[in-house]
Each structure stands twice: as structure tokens, then as C-alpha cells.
PDB file of C-alpha atoms in Angstrom:
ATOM      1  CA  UNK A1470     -52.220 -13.031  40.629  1.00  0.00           C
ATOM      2  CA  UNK A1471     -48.547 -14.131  39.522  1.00  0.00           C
ATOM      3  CA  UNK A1472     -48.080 -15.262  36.380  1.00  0.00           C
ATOM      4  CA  UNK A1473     -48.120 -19.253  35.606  1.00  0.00           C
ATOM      5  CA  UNK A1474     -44.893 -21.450  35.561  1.00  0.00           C
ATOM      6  CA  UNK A1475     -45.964 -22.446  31.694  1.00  0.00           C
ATOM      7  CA  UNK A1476     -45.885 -18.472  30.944  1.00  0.00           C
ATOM      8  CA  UNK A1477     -42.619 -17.922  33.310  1.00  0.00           C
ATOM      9  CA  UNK A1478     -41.106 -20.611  30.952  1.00  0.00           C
ATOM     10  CA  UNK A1479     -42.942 -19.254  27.694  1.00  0.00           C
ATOM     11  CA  UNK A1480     -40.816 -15.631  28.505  1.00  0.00           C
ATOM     12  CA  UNK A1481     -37.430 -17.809  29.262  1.00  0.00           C
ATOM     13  CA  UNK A1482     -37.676 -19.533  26.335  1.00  0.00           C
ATOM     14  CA  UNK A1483     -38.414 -16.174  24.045  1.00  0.00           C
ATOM     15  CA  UNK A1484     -35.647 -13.960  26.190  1.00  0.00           C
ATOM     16  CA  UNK A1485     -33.189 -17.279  24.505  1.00  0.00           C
ATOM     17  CA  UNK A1486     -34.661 -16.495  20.963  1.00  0.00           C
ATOM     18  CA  UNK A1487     -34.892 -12.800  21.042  1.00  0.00           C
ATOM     19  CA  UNK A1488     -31.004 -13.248  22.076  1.00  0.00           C
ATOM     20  CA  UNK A1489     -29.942 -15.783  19.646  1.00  0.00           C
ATOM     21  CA  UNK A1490     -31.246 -13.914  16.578  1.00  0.00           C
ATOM     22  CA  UNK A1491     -29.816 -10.844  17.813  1.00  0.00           C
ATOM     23  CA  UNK A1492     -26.527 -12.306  17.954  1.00  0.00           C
ATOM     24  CA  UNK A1493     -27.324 -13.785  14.209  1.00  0.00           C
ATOM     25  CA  UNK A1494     -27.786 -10.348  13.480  1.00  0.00           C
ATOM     26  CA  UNK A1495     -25.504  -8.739  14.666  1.00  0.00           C
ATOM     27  CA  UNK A1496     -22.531 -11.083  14.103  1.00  0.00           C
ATOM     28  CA  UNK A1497     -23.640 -11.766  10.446  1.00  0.00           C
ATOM     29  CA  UNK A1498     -23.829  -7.865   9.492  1.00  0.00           C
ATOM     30  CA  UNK A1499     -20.061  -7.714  10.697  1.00  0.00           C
ATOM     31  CA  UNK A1500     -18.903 -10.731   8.451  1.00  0.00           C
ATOM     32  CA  UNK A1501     -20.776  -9.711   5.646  1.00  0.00           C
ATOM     33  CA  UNK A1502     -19.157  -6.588   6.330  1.00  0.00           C
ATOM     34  CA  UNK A1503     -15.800  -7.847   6.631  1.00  0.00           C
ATOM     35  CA  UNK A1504     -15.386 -10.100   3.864  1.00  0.00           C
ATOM     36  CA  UNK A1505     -17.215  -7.509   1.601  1.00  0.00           C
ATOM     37  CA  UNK A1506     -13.958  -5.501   2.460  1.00  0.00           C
ATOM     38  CA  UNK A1507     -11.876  -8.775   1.747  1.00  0.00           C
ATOM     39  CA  UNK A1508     -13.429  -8.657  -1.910  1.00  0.00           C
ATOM     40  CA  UNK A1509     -12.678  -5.108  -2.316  1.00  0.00           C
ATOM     41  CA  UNK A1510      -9.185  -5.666  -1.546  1.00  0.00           C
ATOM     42  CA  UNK A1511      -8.888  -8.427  -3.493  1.00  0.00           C
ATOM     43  CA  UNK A1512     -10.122  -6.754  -6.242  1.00  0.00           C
ATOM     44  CA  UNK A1513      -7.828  -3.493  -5.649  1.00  0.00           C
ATOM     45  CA  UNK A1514      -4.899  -5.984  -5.517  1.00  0.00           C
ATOM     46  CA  UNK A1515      -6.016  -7.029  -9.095  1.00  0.00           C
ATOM     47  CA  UNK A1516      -5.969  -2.952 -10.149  1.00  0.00           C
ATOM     48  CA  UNK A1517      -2.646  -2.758  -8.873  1.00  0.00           C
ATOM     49  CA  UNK A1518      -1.158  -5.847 -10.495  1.00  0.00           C
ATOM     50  CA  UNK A1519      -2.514  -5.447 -13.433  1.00  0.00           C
ATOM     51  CA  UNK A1520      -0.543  -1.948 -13.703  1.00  0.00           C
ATOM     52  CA  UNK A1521       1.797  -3.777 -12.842  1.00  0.00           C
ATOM     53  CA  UNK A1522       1.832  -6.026 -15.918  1.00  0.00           C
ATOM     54  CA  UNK A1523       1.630  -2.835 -17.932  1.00  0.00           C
ATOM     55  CA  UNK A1524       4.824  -1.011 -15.987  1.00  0.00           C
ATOM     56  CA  UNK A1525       6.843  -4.879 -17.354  1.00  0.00           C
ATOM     57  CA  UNK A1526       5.824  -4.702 -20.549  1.00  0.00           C
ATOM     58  CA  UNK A1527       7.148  -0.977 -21.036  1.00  0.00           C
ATOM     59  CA  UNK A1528      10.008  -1.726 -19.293  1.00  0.00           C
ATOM     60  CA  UNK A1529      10.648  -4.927 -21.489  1.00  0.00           C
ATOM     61  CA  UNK A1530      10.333  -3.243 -24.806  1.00  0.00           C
ATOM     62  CA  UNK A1531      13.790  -1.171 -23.583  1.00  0.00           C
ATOM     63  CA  UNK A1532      15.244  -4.463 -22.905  1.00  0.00           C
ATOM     64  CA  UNK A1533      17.978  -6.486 -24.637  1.00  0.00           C
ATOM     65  CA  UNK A1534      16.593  -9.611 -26.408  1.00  0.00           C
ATOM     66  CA  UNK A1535      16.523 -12.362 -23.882  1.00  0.00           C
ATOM     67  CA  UNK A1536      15.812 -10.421 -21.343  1.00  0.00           C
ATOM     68  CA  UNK A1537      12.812  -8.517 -22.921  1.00  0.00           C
ATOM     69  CA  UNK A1538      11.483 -12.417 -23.920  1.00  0.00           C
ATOM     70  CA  UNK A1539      11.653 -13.076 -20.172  1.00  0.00           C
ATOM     71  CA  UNK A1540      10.015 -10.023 -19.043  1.00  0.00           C
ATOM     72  CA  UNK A1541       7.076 -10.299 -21.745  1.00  0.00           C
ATOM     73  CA  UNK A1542       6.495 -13.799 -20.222  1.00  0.00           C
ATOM     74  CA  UNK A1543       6.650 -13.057 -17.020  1.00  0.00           C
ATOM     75  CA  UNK A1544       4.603 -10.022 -17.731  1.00  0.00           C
ATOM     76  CA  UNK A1545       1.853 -12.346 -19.298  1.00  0.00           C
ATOM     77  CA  UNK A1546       1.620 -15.089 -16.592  1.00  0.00           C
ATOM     78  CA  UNK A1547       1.212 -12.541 -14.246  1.00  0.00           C
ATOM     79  CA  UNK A1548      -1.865 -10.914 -16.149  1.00  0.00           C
ATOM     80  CA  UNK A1549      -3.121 -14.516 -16.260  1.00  0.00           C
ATOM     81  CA  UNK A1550      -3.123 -14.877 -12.445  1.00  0.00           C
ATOM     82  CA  UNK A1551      -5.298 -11.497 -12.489  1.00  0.00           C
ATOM     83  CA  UNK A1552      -7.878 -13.364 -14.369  1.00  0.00           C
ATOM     84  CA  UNK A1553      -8.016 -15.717 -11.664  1.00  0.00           C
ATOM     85  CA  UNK A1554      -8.234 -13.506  -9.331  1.00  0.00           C
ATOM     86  CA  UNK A1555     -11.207 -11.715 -11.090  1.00  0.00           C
ATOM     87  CA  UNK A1556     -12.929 -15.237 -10.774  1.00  0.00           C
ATOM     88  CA  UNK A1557     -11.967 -15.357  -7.563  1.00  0.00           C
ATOM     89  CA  UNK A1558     -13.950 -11.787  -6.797  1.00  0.00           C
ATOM     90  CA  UNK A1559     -16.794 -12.741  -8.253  1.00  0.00           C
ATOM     91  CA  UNK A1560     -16.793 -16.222  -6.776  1.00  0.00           C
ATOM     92  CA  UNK A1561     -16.729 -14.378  -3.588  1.00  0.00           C
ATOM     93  CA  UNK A1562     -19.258 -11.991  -3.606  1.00  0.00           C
ATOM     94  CA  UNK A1563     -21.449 -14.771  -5.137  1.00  0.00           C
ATOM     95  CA  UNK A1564     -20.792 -17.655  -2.806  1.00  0.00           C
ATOM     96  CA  UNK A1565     -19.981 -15.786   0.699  1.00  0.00           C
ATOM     97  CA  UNK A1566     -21.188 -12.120   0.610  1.00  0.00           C
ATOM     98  CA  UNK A1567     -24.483 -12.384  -0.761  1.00  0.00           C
ATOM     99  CA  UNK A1568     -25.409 -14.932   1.492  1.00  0.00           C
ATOM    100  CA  UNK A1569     -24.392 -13.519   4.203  1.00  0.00           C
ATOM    101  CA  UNK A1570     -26.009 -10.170   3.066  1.00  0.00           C
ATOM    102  CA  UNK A1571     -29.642 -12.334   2.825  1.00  0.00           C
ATOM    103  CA  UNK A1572     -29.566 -12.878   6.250  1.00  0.00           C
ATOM    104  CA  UNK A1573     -30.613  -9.070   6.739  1.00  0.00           C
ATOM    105  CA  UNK A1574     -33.480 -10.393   5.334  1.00  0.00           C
ATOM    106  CA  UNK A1575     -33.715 -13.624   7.482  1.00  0.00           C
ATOM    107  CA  UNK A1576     -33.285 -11.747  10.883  1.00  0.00           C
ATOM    108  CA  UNK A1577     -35.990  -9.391  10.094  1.00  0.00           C
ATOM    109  CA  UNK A1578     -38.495 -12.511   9.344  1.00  0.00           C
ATOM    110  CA  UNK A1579     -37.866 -13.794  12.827  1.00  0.00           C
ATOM    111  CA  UNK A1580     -38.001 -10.993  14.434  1.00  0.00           C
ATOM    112  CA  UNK A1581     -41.363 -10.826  13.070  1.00  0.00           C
ATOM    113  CA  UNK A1582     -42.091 -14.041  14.366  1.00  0.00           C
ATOM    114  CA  UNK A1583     -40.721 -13.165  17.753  1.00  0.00           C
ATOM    115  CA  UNK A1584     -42.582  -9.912  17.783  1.00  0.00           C
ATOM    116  CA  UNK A1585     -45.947 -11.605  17.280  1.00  0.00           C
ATOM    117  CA  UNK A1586     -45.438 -14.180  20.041  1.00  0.00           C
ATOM    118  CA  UNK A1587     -44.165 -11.380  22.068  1.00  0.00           C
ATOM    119  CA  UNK A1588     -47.698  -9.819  20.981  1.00  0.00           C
ATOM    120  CA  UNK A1589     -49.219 -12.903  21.705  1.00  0.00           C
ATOM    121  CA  UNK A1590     -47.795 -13.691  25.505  1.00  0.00           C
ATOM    122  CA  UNK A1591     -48.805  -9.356  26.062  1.00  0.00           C
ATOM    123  CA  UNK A1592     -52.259  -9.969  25.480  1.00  0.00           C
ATOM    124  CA  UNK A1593     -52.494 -12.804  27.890  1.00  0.00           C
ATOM    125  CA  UNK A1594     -50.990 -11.459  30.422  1.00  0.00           C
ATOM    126  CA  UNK A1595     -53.418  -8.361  29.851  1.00  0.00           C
ATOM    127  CA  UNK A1596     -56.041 -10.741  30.453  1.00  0.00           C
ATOM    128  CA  UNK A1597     -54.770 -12.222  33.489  1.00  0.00           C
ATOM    129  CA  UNK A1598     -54.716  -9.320  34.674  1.00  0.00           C
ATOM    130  CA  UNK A1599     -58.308  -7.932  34.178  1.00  0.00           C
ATOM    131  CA  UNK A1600     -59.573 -11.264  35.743  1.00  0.00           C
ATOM    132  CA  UNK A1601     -57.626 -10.290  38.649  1.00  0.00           C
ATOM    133  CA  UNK A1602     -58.803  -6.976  38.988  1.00  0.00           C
ATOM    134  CA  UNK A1603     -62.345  -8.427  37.907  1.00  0.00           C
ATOM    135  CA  UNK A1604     -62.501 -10.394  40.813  1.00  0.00           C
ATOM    136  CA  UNK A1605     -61.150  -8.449  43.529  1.00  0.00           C
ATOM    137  CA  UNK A1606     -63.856  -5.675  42.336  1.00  0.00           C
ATOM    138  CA  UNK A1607     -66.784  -8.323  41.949  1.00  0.00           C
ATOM    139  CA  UNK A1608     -65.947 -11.262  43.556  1.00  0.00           C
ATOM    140  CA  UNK A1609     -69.666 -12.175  43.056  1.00  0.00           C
ATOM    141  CA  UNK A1610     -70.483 -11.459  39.373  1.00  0.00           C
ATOM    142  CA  UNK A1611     -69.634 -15.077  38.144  1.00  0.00           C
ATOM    143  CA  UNK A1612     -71.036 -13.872  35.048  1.00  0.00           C
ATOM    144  CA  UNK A1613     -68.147 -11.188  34.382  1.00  0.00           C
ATOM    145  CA  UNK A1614     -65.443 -13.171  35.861  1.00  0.00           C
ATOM    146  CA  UNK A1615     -66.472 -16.686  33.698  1.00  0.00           C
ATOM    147  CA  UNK A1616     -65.898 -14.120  30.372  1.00  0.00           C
ATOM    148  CA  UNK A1617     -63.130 -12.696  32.089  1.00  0.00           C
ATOM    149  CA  UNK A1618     -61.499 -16.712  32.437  1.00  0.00           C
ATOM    150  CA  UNK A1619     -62.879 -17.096  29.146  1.00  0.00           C
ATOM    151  CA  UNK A1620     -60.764 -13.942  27.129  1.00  0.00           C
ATOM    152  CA  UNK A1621     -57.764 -15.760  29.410  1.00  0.00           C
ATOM    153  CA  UNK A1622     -58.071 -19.173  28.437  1.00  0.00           C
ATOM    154  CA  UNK A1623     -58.188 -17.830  24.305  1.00  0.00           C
ATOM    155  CA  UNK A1624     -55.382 -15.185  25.084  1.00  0.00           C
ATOM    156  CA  UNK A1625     -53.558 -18.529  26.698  1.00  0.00           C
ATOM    157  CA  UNK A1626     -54.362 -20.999  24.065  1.00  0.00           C
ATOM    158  CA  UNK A1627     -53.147 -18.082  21.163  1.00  0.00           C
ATOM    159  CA  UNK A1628     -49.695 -17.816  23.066  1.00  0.00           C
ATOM    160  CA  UNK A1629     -49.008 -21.758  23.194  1.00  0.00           C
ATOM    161  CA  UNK A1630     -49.482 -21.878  19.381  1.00  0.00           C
ATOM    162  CA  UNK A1631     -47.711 -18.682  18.873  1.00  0.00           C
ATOM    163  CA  UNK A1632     -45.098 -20.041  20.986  1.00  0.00           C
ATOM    164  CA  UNK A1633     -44.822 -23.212  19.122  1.00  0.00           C
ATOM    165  CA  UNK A1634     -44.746 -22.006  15.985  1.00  0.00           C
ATOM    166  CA  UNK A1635     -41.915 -19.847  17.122  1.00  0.00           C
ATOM    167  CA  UNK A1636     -40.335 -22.688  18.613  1.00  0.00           C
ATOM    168  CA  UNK A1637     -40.508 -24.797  15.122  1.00  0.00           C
ATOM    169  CA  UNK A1638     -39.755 -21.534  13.051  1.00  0.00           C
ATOM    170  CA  UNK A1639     -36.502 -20.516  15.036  1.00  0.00           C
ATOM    171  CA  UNK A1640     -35.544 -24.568  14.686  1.00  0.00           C
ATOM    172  CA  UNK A1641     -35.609 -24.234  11.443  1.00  0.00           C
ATOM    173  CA  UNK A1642     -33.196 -21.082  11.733  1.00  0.00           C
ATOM    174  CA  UNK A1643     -31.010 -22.172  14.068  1.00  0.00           C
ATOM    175  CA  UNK A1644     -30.354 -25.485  11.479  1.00  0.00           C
ATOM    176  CA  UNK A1645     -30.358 -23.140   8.697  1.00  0.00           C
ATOM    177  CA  UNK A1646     -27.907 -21.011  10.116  1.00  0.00           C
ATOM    178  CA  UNK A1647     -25.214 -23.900  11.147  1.00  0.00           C
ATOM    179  CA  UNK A1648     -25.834 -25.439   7.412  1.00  0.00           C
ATOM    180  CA  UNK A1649     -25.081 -21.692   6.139  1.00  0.00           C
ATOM    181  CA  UNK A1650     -22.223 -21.155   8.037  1.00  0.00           C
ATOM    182  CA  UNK A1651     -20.859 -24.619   6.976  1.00  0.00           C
ATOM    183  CA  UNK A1652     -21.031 -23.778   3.547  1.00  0.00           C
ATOM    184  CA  UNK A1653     -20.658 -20.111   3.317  1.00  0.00           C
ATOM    185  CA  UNK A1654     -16.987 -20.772   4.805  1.00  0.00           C
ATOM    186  CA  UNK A1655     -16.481 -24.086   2.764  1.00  0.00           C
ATOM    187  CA  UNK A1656     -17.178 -22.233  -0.397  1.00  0.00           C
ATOM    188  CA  UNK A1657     -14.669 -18.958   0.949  1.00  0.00           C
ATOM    189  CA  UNK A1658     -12.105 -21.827   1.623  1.00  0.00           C
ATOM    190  CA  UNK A1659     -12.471 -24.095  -1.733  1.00  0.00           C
ATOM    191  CA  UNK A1660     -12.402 -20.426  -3.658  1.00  0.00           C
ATOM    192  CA  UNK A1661      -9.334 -19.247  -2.040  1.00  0.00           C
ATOM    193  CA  UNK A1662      -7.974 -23.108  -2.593  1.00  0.00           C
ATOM    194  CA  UNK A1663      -8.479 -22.969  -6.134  1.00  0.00           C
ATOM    195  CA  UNK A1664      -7.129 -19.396  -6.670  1.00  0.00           C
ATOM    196  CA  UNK A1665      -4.295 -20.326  -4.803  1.00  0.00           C
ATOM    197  CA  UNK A1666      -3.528 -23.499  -6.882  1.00  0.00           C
ATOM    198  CA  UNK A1667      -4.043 -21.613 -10.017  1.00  0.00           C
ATOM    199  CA  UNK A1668      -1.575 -19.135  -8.904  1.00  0.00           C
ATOM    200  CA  UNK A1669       1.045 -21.542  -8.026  1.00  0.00           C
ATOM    201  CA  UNK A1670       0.968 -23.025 -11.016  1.00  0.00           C
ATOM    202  CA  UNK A1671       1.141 -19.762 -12.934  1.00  0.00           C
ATOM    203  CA  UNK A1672       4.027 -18.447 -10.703  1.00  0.00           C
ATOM    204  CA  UNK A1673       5.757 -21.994 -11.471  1.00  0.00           C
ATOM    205  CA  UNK A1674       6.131 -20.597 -14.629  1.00  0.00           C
ATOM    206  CA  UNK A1675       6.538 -17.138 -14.747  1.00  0.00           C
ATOM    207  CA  UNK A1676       9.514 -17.803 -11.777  1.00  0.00           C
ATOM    208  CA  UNK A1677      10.920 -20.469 -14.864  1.00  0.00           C
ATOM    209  CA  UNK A1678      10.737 -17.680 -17.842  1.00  0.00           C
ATOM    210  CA  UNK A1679      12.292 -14.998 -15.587  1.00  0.00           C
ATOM    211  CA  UNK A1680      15.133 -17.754 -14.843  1.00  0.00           C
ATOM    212  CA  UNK A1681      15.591 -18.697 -18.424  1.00  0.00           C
ATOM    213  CA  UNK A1682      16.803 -15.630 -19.495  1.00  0.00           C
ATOM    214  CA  UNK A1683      20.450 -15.849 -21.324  1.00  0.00           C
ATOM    215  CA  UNK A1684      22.745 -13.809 -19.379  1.00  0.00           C
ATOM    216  CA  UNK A1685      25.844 -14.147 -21.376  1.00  0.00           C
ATOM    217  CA  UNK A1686      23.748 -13.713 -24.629  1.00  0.00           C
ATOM    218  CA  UNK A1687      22.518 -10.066 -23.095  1.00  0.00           C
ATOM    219  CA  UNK A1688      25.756  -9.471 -22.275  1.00  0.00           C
ATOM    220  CA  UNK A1689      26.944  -9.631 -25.588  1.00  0.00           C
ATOM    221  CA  UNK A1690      24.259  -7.553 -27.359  1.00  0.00           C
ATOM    222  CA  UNK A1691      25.236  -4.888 -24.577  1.00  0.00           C
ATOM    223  CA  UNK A1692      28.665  -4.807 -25.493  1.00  0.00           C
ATOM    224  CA  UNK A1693      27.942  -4.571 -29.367  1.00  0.00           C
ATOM    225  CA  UNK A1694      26.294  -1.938 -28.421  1.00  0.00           C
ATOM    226  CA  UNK A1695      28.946  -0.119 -26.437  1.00  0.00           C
ATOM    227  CA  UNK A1696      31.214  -0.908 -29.653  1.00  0.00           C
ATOM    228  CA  UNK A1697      29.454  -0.503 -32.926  1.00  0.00           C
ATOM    229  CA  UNK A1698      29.929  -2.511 -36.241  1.00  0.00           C
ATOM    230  CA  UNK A1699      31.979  -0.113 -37.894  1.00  0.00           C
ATOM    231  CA  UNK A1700      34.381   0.455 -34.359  1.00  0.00           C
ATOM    232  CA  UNK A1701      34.970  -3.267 -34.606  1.00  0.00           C
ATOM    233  CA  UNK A1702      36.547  -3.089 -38.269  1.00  0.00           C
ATOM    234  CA  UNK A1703      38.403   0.186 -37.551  1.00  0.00           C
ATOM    235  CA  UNK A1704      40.265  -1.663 -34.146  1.00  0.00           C
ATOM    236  CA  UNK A1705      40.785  -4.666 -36.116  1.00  0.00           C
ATOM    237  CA  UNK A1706      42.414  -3.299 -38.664  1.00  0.00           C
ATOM    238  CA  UNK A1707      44.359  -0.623 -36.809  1.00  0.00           C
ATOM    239  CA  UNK A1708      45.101  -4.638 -35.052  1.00  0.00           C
ATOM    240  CA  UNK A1709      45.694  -6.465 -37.847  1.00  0.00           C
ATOM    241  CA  UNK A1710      48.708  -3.202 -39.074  1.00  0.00           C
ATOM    242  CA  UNK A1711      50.421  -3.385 -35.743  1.00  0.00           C
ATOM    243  CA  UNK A1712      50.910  -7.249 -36.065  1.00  0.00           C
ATOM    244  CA  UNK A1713      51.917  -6.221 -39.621  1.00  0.00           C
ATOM    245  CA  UNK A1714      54.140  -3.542 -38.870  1.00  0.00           C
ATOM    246  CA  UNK A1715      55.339  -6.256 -36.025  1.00  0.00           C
ATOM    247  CA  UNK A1716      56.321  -8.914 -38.213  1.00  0.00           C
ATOM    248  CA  UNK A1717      57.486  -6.431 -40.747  1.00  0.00           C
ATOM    249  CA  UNK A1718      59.987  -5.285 -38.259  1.00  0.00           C
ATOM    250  CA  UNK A1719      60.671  -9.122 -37.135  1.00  0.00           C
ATOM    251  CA  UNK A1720      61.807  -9.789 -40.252  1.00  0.00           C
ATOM    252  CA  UNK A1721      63.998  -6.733 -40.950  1.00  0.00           C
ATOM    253  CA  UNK A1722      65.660  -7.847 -37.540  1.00  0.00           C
ATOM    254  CA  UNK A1723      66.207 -11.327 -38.878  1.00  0.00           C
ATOM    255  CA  UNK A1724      67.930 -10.298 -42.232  1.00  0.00           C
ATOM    256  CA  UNK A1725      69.979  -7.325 -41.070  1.00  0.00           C
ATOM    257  CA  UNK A1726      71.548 -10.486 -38.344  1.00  0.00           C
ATOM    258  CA  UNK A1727      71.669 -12.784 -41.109  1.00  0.00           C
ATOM    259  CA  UNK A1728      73.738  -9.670 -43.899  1.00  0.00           C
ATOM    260  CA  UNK A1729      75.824  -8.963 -40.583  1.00  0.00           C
ATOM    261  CA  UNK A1730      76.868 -13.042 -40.033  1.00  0.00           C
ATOM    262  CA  UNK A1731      76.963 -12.976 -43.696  1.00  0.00           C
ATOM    263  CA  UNK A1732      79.030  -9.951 -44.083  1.00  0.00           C
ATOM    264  CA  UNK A1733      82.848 -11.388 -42.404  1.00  0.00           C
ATOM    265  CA  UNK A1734      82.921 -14.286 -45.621  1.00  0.00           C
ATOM    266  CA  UNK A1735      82.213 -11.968 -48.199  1.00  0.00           C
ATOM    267  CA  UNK A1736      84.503  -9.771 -46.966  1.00  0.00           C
ATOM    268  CA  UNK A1737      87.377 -12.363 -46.509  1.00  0.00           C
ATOM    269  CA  UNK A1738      86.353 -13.764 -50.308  1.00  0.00           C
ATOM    270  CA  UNK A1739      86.934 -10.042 -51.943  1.00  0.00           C
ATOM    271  CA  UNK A1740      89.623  -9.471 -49.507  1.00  0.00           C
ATOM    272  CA  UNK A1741      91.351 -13.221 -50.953  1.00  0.00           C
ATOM    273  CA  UNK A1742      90.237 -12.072 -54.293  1.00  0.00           C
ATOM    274  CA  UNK A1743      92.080  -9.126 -54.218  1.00  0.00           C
ATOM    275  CA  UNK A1744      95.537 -10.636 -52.939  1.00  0.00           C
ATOM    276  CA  UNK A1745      95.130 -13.175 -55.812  1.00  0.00           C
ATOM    277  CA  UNK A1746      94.863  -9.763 -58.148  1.00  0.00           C
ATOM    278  CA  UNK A1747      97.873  -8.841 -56.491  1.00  0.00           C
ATOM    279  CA  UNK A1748     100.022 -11.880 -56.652  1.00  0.00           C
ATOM    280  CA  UNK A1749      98.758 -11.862 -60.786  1.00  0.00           C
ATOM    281  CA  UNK A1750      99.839  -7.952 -60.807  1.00  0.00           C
ATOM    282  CA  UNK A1751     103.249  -8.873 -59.221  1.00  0.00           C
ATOM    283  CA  UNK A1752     103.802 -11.952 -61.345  1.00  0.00           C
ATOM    284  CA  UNK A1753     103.693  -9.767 -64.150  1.00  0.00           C
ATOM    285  CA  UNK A1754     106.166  -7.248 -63.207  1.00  0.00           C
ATOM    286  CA  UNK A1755     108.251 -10.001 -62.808  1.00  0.00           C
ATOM    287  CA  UNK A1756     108.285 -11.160 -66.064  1.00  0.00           C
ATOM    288  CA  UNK A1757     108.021  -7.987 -67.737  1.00  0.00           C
ATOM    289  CA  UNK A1758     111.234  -6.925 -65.421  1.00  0.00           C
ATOM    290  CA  UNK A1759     112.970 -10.656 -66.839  1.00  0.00           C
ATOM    291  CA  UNK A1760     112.254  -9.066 -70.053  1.00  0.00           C
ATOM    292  CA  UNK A1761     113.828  -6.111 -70.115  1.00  0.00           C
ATOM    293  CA  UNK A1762     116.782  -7.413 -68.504  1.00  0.00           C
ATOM    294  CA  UNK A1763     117.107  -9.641 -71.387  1.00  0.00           C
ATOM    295  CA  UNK A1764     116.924  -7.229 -73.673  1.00  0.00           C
ATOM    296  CA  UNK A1765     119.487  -4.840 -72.453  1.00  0.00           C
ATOM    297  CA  UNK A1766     121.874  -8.260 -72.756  1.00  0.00           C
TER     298      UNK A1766
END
């Protein structure tokens, strides 16, 4: 005796489930699995960058002024973004992996279900089959055969409602499942969104404090320290005695030109001077000579 269309279609319609929630199954495990490693990462990322907050802040402390500002800015937006990510890792795990993680739980239910309809349609084919060895044994004993159709027709009726529950139960899942998915990937997207906004903004800023710093104002704190206090005061006084000892010389150069243009008059004064001495000196010998002449008269 072959089995009935109704039970042909009963086995179709479980080979479907059995296939759908193995799929569930197996699909799920790997995205739970998979973004389970995306948190991890995520959360190493954070470990990294936050030593790398520490490695700025060292570094800025060795730093000229505006430039070890800048750093120690920078330095501190960028630990704030790793508090958003934090939020971000737990959002995660909360919102995407867990859920996905319950549907371990969720697959095993059904299969549950499936298993007892699957117990269910056994049994009545079991019976079908007695009644068909029942009756090619004793075709007579109407007795034995009407018990035998009897065991059937329960067996029957118990895999219908076993079947329909299954039917309504994996409805249920199926719905479940696309509402799940729907928001198990809307929350992964609106987490990353907000992250990702935070960050921006935060970057915005740290990018601005980094660009801020004074370069010329470094620059000069460098150089003082290339040439200390006391250096300065030496080399500008070593400056300020060469321009001395410049104009000193300047003017020594200007007064010997102005004795040496100077020098010709006085000379032709004592030199006029002196003839006029002369001219007295001769005058005098004149008269003196007059006077002796005189005398001897």
C-alpha cells in the first residue's frame, strides 16, 4: 500500500522546514560568528589607539610650547573617540551578537518541533504498514484489520495536528526571523552611524588643534634654545664694541682730513707771521744802522 497524497505532501512540506531551519542555523552561527570577530576587532582597535594616546602625550611633554598644546589636544580628542568606540562595543555585542547568539537557542526549539512531527508522520506510516501486512495475512479477520484501520486513522489524525502545529510554529519563525534580521542589521547600521558621526565630529577638532599650532612661535623657542640668554648679551655686546670701535675709527678718519685741510692756513698764517717778524727785525737794523752812522758824524 503506497502512501497517501495528503502524507506525500505532509513529507514535502517538512523536507521545506527541516531545510529552512537548517539554513537559519547554519547561516546565523556564521554571522554571529563573524560580527563577534567584528567586535573583537573593534575593541583591539580601541587597545591600540588608546596606546596610542599615551605614545602623544609622552611625546608632547618633549615638545616646544605650541606644539606640545597641540599634541595634548589632539592627544585628548583622540582618547575621546575611544570612548565612543567602547560604546560602540558594547552596543554591538548587545544589539547584534547576542541576538544572533539566541538563535542557537531558537533552532534547537524547532528542531524539536520538527522532530516530533517527524515522530508523528513515522508512526503512521508504521501503521499503514501493519494494516497492509494485516490484510494480506488475514484478509478475513475484519476484527484485526478494523483495529488495524483504527491505530491508522489515530496515527493519521496525530500527524495532521502535529503537522499543523508545525506549520503555525515555523510561521511564526520564519516572521520572527525576517523581523530579526531587519533589526539586528538596523541596529549594527544606526550603531556604526552614530560612532561614525561622533568621530567626525571629534576628528573635526582634533584635525583643527593639530593645525593651530604656531609655527613661527616654535621656531623661536627653538632658536633660544640653540642660543642661550647669556650668548645673546655676550654677541651683542661683542656687537655693540665693533660698531663702537667703527664709529670710533669714523671719526678719527674725519678729524685727521679735517687737521690735514686745516693744516696749509695755519701753516701760511705762522709762515706770514714770521716774515712780519722779519720785516720788524730788519726795520730795526735799519734804524739802529741810521744811528750809528749819525753818530760817527
Amino acid at each position: 500500500m503506497s502512501r497517501t497524497p495528503d502524507a506525500r505532501a505532509r513529507d514535502t512540506q517538512t523536507k521545506q522546514i527541516q531545510e529552512s531551519i537548517t539554513h537559519v542555523e547554519k547561516h546565523f552561527g556564521e554571522l554571529c560568528q563573524l560580527f563577534a570577530a567584528y567586535v573583537r576587532k573593534t575593541a583591539r582597535l580601541r587597545d591600540k589607539a588608546d596606546v596610542l594616546v599615551r605614545e602623544i602625550s609622552l611625546y608632547a611633554d618633549t615638545e616646544t610650547p605650541n606644539l606640545k598644546h597641540g599634541l595634548k589636544n589632539f592627544a585628548d580628542q583622540l582618547a575621546k573617540i575611544q570612548d565612543y568606540r567602547q560604546a560602540e562595543v558594547e552596543r554591538l555585542e548587545a544589539k547584534v551578537v547576542e541576538p544572533l547568539k539566541a538563535y542557537g537557542t531558537v533552532v534547537k526549539m524547532k528542531r524539536a518541533d520538527l522532530k516530533l512531527t517527524q515522530s508523528a508522520r513515522n508512526r503512521e506510516a508504521k501503521q499503514m504498514q501493519q494494516l497492509e501486512r494485516m490484510r494480506q495475512r488475514n484478509p478475513s479477520d475484519r476484527q484485526i484489520i478494523s483495529q488495524a484501520e483504527s491505530e491508522l486513522q489515530r496515527a493519521t489524525m496525530d500527524a495532521t495536528r502535529t503537522t499543523r502545529q508545525l506549520e503555525e510554529t515555523i510561521d511564526v519563525f520564519e516572521k520572527q526571523k525576517i523581523q530579526d534580521i531587519k533589526k539586528i542589521f538596523g541596529e549594527f547600521v544606526t550603531i556604526e552611524m552614530m560612532f561614525h558621526a561622533k568621530a567626525l565630529e571629534v576628528y573635526t577638532t582634533a584635525y583643527q588643534h593639530i593645525q593651530n599650532v604656531d609655527e613661527e612661535g616654535d621656531l623661536e623657542v627653538f632658536r633660544s634654545t640653540l642660543h642661550p640668554p647669556d650668548y645673546q648679551s655676550r654677541l651683542e655686546i661683542v656687537r655693540a664694541n665693533s660698531k663702537t670701535s667703527l664709529n670710533r675709527t669714523g671719526t678719527s678718519m674725519s678729524k685727521s682730513g679735517t687737521l690735514q685741510s686745516r693744516t696749509p692756513k695755519a701753516q701760511r698764517k705762522r709762515d706770514e707771521e714770521d716774515d712780519e717778524d722779519d720785516d720788524e727785525e730788519e726795520d730795526e737794523d735799519d734804524d739802529d744802522l741810521e744811528d750809528v752812522t749819525d753818530d760817527e758824524n
